[in-house]
Coordinates of C-alpha atoms in Angstrom, one line a residue:
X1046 CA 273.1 56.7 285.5
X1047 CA 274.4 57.1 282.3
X1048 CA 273.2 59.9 280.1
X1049 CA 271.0 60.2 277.7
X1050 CA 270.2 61.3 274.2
X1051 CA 266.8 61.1 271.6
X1052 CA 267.0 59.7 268.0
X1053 CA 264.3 61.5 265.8
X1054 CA 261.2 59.3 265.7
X1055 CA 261.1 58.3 261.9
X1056 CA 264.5 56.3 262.6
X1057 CA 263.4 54.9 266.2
X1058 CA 260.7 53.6 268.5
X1059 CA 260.5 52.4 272.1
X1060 CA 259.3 49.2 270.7
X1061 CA 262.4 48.9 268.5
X1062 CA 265.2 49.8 271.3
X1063 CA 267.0 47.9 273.7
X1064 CA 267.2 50.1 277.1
X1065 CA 270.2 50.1 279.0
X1066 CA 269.2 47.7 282.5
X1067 CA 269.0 50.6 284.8
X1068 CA 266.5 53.0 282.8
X1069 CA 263.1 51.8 282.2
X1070 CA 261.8 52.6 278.7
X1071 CA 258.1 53.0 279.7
X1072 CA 256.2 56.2 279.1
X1073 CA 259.1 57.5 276.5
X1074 CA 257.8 58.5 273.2
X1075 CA 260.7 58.5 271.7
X1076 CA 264.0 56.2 271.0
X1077 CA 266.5 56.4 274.1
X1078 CA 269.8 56.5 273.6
X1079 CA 272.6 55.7 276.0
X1080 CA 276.7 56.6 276.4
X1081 CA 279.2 54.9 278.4
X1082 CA 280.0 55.7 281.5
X1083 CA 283.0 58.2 281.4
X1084 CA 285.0 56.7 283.9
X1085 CA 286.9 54.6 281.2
X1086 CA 290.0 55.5 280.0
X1087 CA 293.0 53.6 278.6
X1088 CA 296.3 55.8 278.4
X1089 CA 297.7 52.8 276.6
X1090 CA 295.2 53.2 273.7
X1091 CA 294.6 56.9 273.9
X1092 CA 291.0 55.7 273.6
X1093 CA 288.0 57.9 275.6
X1094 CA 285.0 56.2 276.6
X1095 CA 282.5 59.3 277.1
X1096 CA 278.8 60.5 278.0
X1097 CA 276.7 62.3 276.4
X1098 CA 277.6 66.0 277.1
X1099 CA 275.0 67.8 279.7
X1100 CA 275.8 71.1 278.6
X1101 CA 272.9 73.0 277.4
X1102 CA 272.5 73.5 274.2
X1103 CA 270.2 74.2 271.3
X1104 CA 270.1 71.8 268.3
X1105 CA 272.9 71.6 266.1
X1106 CA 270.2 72.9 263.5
X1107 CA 270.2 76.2 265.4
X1108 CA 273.3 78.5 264.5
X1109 CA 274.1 80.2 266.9
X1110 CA 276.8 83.6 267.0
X1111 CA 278.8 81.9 269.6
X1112 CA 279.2 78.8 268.1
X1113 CA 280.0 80.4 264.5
X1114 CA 282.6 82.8 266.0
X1115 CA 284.3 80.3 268.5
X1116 CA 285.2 78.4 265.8
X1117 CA 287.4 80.6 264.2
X1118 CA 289.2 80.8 267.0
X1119 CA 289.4 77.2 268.5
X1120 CA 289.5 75.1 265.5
X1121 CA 292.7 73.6 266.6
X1122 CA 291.2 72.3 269.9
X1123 CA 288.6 71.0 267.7
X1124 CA 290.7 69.1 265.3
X1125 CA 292.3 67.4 267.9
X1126 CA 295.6 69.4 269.0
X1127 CA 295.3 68.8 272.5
X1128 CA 294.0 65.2 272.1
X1129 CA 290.0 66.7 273.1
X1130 CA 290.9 67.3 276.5
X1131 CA 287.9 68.5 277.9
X1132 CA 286.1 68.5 274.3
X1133 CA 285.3 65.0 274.2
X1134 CA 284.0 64.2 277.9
X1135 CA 281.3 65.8 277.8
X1136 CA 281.2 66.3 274.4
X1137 CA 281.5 70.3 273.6
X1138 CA 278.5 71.7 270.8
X1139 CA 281.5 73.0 268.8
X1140 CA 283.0 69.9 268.1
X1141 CA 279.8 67.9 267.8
X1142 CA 279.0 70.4 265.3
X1143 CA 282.1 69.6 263.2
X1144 CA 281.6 66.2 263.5
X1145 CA 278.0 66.6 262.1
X1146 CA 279.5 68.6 259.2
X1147 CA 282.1 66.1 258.2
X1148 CA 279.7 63.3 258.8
X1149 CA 277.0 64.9 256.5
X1150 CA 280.6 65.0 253.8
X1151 CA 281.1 61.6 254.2
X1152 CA 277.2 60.7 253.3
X1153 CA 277.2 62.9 250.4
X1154 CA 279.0 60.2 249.0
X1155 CA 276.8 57.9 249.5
X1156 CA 274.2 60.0 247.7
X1157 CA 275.8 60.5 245.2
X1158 CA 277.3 56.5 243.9
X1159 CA 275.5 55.5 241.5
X1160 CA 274.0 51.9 241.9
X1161 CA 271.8 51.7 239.1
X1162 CA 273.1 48.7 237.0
X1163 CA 271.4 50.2 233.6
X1164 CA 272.8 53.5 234.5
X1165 CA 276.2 54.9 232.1
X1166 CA 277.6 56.1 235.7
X1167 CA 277.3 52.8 237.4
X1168 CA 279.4 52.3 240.2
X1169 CA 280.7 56.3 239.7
X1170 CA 279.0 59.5 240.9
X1171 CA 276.1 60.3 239.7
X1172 CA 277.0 64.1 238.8
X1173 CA 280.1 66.1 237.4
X1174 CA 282.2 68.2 239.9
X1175 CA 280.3 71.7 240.0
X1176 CA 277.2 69.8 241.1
X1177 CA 277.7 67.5 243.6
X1178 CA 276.9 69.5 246.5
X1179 CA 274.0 70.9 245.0
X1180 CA 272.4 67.8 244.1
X1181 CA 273.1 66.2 247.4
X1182 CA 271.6 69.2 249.3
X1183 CA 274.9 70.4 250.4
X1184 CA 274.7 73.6 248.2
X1185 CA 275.7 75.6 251.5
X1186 CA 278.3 73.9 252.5
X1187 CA 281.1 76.7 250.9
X1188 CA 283.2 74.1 249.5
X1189 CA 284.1 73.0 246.1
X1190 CA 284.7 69.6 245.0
X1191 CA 288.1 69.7 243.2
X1192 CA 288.7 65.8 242.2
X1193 CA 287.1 62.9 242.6
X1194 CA 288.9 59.8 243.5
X1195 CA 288.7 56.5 242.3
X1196 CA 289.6 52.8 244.1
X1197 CA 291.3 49.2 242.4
X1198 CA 290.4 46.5 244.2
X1199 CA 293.5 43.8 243.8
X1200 CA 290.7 41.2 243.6
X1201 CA 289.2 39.5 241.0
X1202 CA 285.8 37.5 241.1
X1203 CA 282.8 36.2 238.8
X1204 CA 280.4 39.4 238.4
X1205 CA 277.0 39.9 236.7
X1206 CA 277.3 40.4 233.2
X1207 CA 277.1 44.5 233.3
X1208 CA 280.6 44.2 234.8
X1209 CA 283.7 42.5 233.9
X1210 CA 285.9 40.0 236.3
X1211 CA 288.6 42.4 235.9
X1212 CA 289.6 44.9 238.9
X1213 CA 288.7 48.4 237.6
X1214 CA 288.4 51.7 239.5
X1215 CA 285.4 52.3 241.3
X1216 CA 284.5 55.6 242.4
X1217 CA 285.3 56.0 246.6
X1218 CA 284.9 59.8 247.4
X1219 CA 286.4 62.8 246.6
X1220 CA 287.9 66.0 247.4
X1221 CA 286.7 69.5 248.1
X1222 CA 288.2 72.5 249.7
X1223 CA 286.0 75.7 251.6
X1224 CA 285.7 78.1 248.7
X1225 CA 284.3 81.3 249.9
X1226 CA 285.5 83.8 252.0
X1227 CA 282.4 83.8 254.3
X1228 CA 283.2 80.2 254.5
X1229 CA 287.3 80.4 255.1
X1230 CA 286.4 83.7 257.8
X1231 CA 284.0 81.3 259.6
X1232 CA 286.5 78.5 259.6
X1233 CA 289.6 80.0 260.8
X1234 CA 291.5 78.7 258.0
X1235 CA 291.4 77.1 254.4
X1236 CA 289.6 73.4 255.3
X1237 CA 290.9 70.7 253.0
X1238 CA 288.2 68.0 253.3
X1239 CA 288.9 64.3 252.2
X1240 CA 286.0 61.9 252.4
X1241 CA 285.6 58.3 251.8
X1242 CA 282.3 56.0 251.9
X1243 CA 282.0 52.7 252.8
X1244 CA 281.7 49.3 251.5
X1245 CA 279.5 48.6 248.4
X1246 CA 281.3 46.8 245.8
X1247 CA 281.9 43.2 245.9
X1248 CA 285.5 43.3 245.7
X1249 CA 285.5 45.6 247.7
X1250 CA 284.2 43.1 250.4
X1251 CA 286.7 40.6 249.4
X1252 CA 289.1 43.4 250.4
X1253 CA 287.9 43.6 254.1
X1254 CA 288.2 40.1 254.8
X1255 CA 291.9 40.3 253.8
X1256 CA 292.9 40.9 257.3
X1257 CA 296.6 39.9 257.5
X1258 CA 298.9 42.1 258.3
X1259 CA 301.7 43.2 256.0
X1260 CA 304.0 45.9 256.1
X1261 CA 302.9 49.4 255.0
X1262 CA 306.2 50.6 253.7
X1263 CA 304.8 53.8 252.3
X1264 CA 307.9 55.6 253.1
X1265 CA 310.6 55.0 250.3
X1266 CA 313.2 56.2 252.2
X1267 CA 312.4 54.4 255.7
X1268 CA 310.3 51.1 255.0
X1269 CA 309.8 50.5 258.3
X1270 CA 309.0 46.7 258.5
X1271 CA 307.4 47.1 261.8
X1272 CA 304.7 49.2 260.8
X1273 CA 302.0 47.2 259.5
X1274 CA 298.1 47.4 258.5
X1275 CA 295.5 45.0 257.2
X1276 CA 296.6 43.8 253.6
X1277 CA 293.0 44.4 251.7
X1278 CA 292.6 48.3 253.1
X1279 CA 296.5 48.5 251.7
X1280 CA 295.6 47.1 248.1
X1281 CA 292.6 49.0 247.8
X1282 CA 294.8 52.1 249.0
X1283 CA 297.9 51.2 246.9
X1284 CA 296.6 49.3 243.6
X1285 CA 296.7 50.4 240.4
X1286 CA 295.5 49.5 236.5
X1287 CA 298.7 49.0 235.1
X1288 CA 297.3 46.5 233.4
X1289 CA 295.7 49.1 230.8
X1290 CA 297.1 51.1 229.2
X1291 CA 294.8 53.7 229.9
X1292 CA 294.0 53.2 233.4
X1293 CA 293.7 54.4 236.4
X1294 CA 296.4 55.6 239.1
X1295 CA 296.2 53.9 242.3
X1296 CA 293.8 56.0 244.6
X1297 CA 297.2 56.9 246.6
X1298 CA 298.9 58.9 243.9
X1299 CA 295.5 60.6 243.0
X1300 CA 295.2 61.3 246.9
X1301 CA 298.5 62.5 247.0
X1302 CA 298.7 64.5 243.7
X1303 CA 296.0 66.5 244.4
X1304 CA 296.9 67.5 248.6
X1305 CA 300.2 68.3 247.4
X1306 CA 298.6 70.3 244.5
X1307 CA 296.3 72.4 247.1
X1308 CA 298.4 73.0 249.8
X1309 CA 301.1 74.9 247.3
X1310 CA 297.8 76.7 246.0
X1311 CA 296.9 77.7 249.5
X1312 CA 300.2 77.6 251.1
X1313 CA 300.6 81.3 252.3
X1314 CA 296.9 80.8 254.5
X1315 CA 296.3 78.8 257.4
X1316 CA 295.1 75.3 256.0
X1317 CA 293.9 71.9 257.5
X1318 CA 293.8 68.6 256.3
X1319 CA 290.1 66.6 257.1
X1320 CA 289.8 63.7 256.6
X1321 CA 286.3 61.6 257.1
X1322 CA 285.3 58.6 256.1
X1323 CA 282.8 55.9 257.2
X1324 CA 283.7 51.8 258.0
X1325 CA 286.5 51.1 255.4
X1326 CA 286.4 54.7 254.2
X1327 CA 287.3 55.3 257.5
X1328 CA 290.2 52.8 256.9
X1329 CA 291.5 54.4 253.9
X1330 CA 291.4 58.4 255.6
X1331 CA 293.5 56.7 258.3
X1332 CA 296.3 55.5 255.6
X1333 CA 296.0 58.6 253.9
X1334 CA 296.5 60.9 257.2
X1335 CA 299.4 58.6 258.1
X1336 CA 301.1 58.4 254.4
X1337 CA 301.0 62.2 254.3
X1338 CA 302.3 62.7 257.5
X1339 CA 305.2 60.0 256.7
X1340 CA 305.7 61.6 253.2
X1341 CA 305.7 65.2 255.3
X1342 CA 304.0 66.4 252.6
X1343 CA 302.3 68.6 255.5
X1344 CA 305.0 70.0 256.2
X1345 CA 305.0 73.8 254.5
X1346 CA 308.3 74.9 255.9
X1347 CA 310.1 74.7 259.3
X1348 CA 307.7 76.6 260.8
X1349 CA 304.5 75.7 259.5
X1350 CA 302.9 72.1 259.8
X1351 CA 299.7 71.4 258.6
X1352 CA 297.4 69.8 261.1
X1353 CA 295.9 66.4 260.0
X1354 CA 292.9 64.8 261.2
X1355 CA 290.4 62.2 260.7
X1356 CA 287.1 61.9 261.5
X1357 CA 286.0 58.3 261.7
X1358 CA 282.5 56.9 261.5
X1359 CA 282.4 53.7 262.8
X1360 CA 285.9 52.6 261.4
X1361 CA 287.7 49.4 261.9
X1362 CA 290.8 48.5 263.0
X1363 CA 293.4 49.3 260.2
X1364 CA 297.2 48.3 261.7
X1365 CA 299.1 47.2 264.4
X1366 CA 300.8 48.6 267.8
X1367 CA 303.5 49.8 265.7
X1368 CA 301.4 52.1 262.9
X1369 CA 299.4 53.0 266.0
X1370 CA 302.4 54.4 267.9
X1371 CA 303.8 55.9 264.7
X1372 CA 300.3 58.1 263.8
X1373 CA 300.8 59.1 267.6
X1374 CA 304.2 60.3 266.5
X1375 CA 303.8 61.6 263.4
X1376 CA 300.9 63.9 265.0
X1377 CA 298.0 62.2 263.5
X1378 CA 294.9 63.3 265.0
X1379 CA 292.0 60.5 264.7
X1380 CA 288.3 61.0 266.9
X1381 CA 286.6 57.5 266.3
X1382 CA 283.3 58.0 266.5
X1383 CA 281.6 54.4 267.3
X1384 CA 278.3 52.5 268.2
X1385 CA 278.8 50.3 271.0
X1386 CA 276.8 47.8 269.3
X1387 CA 278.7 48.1 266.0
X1388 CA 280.8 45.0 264.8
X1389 CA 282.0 46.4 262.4
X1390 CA 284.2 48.9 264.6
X1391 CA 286.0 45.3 266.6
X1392 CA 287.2 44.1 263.3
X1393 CA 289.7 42.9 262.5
X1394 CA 291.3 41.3 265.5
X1395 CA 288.5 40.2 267.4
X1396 CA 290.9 38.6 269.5
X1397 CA 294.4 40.1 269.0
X1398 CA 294.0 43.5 269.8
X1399 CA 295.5 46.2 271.9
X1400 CA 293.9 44.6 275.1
X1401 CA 296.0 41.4 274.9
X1402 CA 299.6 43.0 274.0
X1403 CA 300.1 43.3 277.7
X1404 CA 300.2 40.8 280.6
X1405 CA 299.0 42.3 284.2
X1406 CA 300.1 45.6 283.1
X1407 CA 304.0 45.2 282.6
X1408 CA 305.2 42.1 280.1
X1409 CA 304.3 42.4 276.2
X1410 CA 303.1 39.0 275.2
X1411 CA 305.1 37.4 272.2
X1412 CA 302.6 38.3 269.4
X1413 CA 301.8 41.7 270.1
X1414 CA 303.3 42.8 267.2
X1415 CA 300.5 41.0 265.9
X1416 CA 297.7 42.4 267.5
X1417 CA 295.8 45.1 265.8
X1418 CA 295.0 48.4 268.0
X1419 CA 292.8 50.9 266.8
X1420 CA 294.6 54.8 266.8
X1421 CA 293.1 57.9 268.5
X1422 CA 290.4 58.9 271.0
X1423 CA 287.0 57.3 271.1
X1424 CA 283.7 58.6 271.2
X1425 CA 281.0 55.7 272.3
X1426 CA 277.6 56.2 271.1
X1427 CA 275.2 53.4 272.0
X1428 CA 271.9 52.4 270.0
X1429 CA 270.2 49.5 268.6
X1430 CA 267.0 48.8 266.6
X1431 CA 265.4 45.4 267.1
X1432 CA 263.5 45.8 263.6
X1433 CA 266.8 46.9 261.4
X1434 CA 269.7 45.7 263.3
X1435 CA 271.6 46.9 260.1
X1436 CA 271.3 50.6 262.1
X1437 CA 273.9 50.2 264.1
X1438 CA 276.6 51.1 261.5
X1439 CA 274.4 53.1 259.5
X1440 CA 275.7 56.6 258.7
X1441 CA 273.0 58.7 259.1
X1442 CA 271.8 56.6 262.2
X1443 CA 275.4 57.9 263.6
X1444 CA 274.3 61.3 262.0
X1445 CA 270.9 61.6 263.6
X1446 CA 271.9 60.6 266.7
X1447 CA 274.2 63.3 267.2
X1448 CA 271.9 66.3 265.7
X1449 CA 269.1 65.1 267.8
X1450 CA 268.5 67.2 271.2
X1451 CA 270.2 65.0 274.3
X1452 CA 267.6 64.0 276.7
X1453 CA 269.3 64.7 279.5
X1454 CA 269.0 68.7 278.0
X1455 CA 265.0 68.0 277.6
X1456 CA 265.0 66.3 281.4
X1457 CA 266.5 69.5 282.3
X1458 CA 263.8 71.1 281.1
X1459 CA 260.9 69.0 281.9
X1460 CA 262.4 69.5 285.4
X1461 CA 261.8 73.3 285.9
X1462 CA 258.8 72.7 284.4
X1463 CA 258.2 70.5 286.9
X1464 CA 259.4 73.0 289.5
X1465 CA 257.3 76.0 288.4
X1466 CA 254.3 73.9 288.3
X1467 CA 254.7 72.6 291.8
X1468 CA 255.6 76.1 293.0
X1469 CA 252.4 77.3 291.4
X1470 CA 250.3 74.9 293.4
X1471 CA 251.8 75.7 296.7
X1472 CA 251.8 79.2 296.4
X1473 CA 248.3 79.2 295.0
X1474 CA 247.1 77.3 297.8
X1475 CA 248.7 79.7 300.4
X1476 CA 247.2 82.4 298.8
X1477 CA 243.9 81.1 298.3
X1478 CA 243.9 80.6 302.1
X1479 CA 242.2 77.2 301.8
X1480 CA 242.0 74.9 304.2
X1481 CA 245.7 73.1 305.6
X1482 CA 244.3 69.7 304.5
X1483 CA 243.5 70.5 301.4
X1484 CA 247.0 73.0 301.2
X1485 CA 249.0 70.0 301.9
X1486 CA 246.9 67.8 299.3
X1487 CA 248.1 69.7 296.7
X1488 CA 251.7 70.5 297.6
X1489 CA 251.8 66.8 298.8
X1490 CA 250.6 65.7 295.0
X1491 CA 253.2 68.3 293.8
X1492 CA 256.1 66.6 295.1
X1493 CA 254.9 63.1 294.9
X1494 CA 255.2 63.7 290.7
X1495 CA 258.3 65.8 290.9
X1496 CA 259.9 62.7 292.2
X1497 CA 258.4 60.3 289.7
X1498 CA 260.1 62.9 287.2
X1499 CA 263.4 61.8 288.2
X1500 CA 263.3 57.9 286.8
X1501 CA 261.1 58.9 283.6
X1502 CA 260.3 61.8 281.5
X1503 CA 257.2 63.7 281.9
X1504 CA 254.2 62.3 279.8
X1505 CA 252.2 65.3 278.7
X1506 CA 248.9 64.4 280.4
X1507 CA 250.9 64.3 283.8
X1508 CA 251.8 68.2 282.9
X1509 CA 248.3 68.7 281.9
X1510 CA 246.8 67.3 285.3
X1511 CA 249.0 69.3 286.9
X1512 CA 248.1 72.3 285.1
X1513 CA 244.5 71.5 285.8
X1514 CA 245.1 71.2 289.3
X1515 CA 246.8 74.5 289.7
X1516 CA 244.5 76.2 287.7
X1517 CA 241.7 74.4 290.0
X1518 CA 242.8 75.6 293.3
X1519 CA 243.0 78.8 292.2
X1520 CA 239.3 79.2 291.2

């Protein structure tokens, strides 16, 4: 049975989720959440199909001393230098914890784009610099935003009369790097976070459905025809204003300005490079991981590479075969996180994707090189909301889900609970010398529940009868 995991009540109901065919969803109270089944994995796509992990564990919420101090030490296992082995299936509280963190990066963004049409900072952030953490409730983070970074759509459509028809830069996320010492000691190292939101913009939707595949060619000296991604996540990536004279540089060179900027600053420490992003943000922290690692720009000295790695929340496909094979040798780490039920995370190539570049296992079809295939491991999270199907790629649906207690922890629970009560009857009634009929009433009642326990979770007025029971016998 697959595993699995609560969503907080304000975001789900029972009446709003679709159960997985084998669990019933009566007598739950709260939203049930499923995983895959762990026995998926392709070694052709690198891609993990996992559970929901059954360690026990307190909330994410809950700091613990283990969980601060291990990090220090294994926050190369958790940024992906083994590939997750044994992170990802089950999922270890460490690296759900990071993934929380970055996710709650990436929806800072989100708070703070401005979408107020009357507002001076429409279509920017809302706040300068110095505040953006602190006005999005990320005032602890111990990070410092150091530039924000700012997207040209190469499209150009009829807009309301606020805006112009002209491509201009929009505002897409922004750069921060841990500040403090308490922060860098916790950490292990000097974190370079790089976060991206989604779609909002309309040419910015115009750019997603550009979904041919062109050539990335990021690498001046090696253009690499072969490796190729989706032509509106490259324009958004690569496009410029250079058709003011005062505008913009594309959102690469800022990207890339600023990296190289920090990790001369910083280069004498141990750094990483995270990046996080969410649907096409996820996109454009894939092209960013891979055009640093081209470039080598992470690449200290001889001796000293900095790690890159993305954390993607429910990201779509971005290139084909070839840039996935290339990330895999460049050392690009990527952990897609992904709702089953999410479309957006099968686009683009619906059709022509990594699972029809191979015939029976051995002969590459004709067009694979024009197939898309998603890059890195997967972690599958599966939930749905029959009132706002809009949830599945939410953010902070993805967010919730993954700081909310797992169910299989609170069956855990429920079950010695179960136990002790059961035990309580039975050794009450031995004690109470009462009569054997009556003994094996109780004992008989004891288990009967216990095994009902097993296919649902324990309403509290079963725990209360039970209770009453015990605490009848032994009057």
């Amino acid at each position: 049975m697959a595993s699995k995991m609560f969503l907080p009540t304000p975001t789900m109901s029972t009446s709003h989720v679709m159960y997985p065919e084998n669990v019933s969803g009566s007598g739950l109270s709260l939203g049930q959440v499923s995983l895959r089944k762990k026995n998926d994995f392709s070694p052709s796509t690198g891609q993990s199909v996992v559970q929901t992990p059954f360690v026990k564990t307190q909330p994410i919420s809950t700091n613990t001393i283990k969980t601060t101090s291990l990090l220090a030490k294994l926050w190369r296992d958790v940024h992906g230098c083994n590939n997750w082995d044994n992170l990802v299936e089950p999922l270890h509280p460490l690296l759900r914890q990071e993934i929380i963190r970055y996710g709650e990066f990436v929806n800072a963004s989100y708070k703070a784009f401005d979408l107020d049409p009357n507002s001076k900072r429409y279509l920017t952030c809302k706040y300068g610099k110095k505040n953006m953490f602190k006005e999005t409730g990320m005032a602890d983070s111990g990070y410092e935003v150091t530039k924000y970074i700012y997207a040209t759509p190469d499209v150009n459509i009829p807009m309301n009369p606020v805006q112009n028809g002209t491509a201009c830069g929009r505002w897409i996320g922004y750069v921060a790097v841990s500040s403090d010492e308490e922060t860098v000691k916790r950490l292990g190292r000097r974190d370079i976070v790089i976060t991206f939101r989604g779609t909002v913009t309309n040419q910015e939707w115009i750019a997603n459905f550009m979904s041919s595949l062109t050539p990335a060619k990021l690498d001046p000296h090696n253009s690499r025809p072969d490796v190729k991604v989706e032509s509106g996540f490259l324009s958004l990536y690569t496009s410029d204003e250079s058709h003011n004279r005062f505008g913009l540089e594309s959102c690469r060179e800022q990207l890339l300005s600023e990296v190289s900027r920090l990790l001369n600053k910083y280069k004498r420490e141990q750094i990483s490079i995270s990046l996080a992003g969410h649907s096409m943000g996820s996109a454009l922290a894939l092209l960013l991981a891979y055009d640093i690692a081209e470039l080598e720009l992470n690449k200290i000295d001889h001796n000293n590479e900095v790690p890159v790695t993305v954390f993607s929340f429910g990201g779509p496909r971005v290139g084909n075969s070839a840039f996935k094979e290339r990330c895999d040798e460049l050392g690009v780490k990527v952990l897609r996180i992904v709702n089953v039920n999410d479309p957006i995370t099968k686009v683009p190539g619906v059709f022509l994707n990594e699972n029809l570049r191979v015939l029976g296992g051995r002969y590459e079809l004709p067009w694979s090189c024009s197939c898309y295939a998603h890059v890195g491991v997967e972690l599958v999270l599966d939930f749905f909301n029959m009132q706002n199907p809009s949830c599945v790629h939410d953010l902070e649906a993805y967010i919730s889900l993954l700081k909310s207690p797992k169910r299989v922890d609170v069956e855990n629970c429920e079950m010695d609970l179960f136990c002790k009560a059961k035990d309580l009857v039975s050794s009450t009634a031995q004690k109470c010398n009462l009569s054997l009929p009556l003994a094996k009433a109780a004992i008989k009642f004891g288990n009967l529940v216990h095994c009902q326990s097993i296919e649902i979770l324990m309403a509290e007025n079963i725990l209360g009868l039970m209770n009453c029971l015990a605490l009848f016998i032994f009057l």
